[in-house]
PDB file of C-alpha atoms in Angstrom:
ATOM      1  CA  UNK X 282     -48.366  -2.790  63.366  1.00  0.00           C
ATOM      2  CA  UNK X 283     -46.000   0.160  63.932  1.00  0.00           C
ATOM      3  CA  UNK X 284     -44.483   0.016  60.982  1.00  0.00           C
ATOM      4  CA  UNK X 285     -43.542   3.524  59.261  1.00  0.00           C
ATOM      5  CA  UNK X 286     -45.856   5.527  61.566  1.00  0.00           C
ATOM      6  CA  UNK X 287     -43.973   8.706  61.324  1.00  0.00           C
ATOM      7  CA  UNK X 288     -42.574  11.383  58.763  1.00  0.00           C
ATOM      8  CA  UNK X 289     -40.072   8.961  57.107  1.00  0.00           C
ATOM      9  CA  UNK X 290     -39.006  12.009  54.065  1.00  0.00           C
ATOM     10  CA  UNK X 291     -35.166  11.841  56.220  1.00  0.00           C
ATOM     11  CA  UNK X 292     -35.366   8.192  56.999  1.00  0.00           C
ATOM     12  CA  UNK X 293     -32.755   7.018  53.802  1.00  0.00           C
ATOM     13  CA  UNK X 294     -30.349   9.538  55.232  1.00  0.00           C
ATOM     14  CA  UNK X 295     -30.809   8.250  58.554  1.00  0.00           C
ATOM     15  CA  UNK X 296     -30.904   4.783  57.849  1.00  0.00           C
ATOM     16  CA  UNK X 297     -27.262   3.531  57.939  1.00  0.00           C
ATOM     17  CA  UNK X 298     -25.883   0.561  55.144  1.00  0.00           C
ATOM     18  CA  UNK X 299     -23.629  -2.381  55.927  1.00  0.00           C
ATOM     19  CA  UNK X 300     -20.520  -0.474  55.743  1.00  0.00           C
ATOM     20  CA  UNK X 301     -21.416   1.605  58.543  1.00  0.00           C
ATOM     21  CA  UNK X 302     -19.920  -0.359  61.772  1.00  0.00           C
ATOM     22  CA  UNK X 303     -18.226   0.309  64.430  1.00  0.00           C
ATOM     23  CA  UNK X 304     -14.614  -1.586  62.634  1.00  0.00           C
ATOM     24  CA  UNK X 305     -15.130   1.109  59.532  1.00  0.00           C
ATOM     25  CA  UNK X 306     -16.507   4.066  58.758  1.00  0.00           C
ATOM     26  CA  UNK X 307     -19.164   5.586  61.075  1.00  0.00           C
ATOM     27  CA  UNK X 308     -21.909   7.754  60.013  1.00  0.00           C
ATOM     28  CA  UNK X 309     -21.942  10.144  62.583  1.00  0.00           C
ATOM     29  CA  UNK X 310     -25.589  10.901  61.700  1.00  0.00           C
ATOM     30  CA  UNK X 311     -26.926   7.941  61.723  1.00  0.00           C
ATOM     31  CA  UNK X 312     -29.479   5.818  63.430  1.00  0.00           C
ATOM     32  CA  UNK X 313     -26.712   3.131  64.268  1.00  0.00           C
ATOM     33  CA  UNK X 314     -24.719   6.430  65.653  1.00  0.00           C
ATOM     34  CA  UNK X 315     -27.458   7.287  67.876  1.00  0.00           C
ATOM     35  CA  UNK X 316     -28.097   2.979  68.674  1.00  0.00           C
ATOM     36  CA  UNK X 317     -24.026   3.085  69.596  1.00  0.00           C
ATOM     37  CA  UNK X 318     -24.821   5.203  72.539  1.00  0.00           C
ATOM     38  CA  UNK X 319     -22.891   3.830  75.286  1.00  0.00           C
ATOM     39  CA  UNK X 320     -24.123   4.243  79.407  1.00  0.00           C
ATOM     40  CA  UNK X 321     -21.923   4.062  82.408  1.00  0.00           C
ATOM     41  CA  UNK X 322     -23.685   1.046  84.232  1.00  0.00           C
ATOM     42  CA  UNK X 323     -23.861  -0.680  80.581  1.00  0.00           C
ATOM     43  CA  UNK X 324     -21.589  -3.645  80.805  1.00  0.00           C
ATOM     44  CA  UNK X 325     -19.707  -4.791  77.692  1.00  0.00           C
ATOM     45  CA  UNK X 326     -21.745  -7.807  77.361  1.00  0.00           C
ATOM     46  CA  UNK X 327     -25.501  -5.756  78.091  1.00  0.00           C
ATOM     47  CA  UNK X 328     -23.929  -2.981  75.705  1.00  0.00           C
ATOM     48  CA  UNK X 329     -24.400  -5.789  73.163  1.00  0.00           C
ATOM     49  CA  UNK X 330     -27.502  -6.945  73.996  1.00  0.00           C
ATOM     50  CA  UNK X 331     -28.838  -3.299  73.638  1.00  0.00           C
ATOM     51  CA  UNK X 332     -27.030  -3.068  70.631  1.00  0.00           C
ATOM     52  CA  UNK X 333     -29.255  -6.335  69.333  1.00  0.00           C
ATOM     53  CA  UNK X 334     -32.387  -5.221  70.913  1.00  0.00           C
ATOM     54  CA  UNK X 335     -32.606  -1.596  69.068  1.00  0.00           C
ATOM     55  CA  UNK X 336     -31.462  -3.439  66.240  1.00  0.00           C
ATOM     56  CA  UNK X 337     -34.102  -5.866  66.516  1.00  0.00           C
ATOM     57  CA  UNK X 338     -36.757  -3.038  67.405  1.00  0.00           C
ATOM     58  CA  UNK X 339     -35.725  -0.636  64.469  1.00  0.00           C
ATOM     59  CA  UNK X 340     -36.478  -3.727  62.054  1.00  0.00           C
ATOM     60  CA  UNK X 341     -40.080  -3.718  63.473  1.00  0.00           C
ATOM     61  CA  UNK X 342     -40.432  -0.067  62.923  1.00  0.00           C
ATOM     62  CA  UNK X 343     -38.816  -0.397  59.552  1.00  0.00           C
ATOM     63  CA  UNK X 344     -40.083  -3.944  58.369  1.00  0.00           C
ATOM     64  CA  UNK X 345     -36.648  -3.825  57.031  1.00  0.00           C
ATOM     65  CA  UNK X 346     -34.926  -7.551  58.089  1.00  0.00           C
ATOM     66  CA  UNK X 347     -31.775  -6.897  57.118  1.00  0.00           C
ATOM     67  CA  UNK X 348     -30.644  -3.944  59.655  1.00  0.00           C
ATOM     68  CA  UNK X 349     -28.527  -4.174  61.884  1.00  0.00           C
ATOM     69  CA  UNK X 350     -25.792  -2.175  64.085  1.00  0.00           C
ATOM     70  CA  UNK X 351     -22.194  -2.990  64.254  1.00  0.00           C
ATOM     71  CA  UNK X 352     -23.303  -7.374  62.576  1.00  0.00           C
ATOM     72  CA  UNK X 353     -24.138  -8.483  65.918  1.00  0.00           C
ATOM     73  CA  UNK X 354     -27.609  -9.498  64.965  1.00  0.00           C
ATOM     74  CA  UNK X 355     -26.658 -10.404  61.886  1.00  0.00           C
ATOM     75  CA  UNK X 356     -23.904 -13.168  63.787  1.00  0.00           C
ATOM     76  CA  UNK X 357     -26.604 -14.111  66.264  1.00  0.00           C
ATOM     77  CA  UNK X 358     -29.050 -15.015  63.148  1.00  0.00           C
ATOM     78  CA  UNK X 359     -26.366 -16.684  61.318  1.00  0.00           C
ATOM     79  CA  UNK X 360     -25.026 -18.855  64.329  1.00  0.00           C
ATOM     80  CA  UNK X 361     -28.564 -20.226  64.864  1.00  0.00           C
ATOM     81  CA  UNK X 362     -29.182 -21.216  61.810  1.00  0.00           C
ATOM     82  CA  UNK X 363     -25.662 -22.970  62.081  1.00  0.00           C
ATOM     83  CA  UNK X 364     -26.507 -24.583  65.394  1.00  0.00           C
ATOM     84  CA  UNK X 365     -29.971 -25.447  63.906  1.00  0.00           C
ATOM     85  CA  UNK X 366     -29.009 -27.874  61.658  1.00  0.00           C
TER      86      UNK X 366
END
């Protein structure tokens, strides 16, 4: 796997916590920052998706499970497991 394949000595500065979201504070130098980046021909509903795909990419290259940007992973997990029952 990918996973930590780089020069990781800046990734805890990088790497954004919980309280970083788009409703709070934002790190402005973060990798959530940089996964915010909006396009012109991005919709609000594929801005999301993006949103959850980097998410769900940066966990790969991380192994870390519990990233996310802005909770909307986080709410897709958490309403499947909901639905799942």
């Amino acid at each position: 796997p990918q996973v930590l394949q780089w020069d990781t000595a800046d990734l805890a500065e990088l790497h954004n916590d919980p309280s970083d979201h788009v409703f709070a504070r934002m790190q402005p130098d973060s990798v959530a920052h940089a996964f915010r980046a909006w396009h012109p021909w991005h919709g609000v509903t594929t801005y999301r998706n993006e949103q959850v795909q980097r998410a769900r990419l940066w966990r790969y290259l991380t192994d870390d499970d519990t990233y996310d940007v802005d909770h909307y992973l986080t709410r897709l997990e958490g309403r499947a497991r909901l639905v799942g029952r």
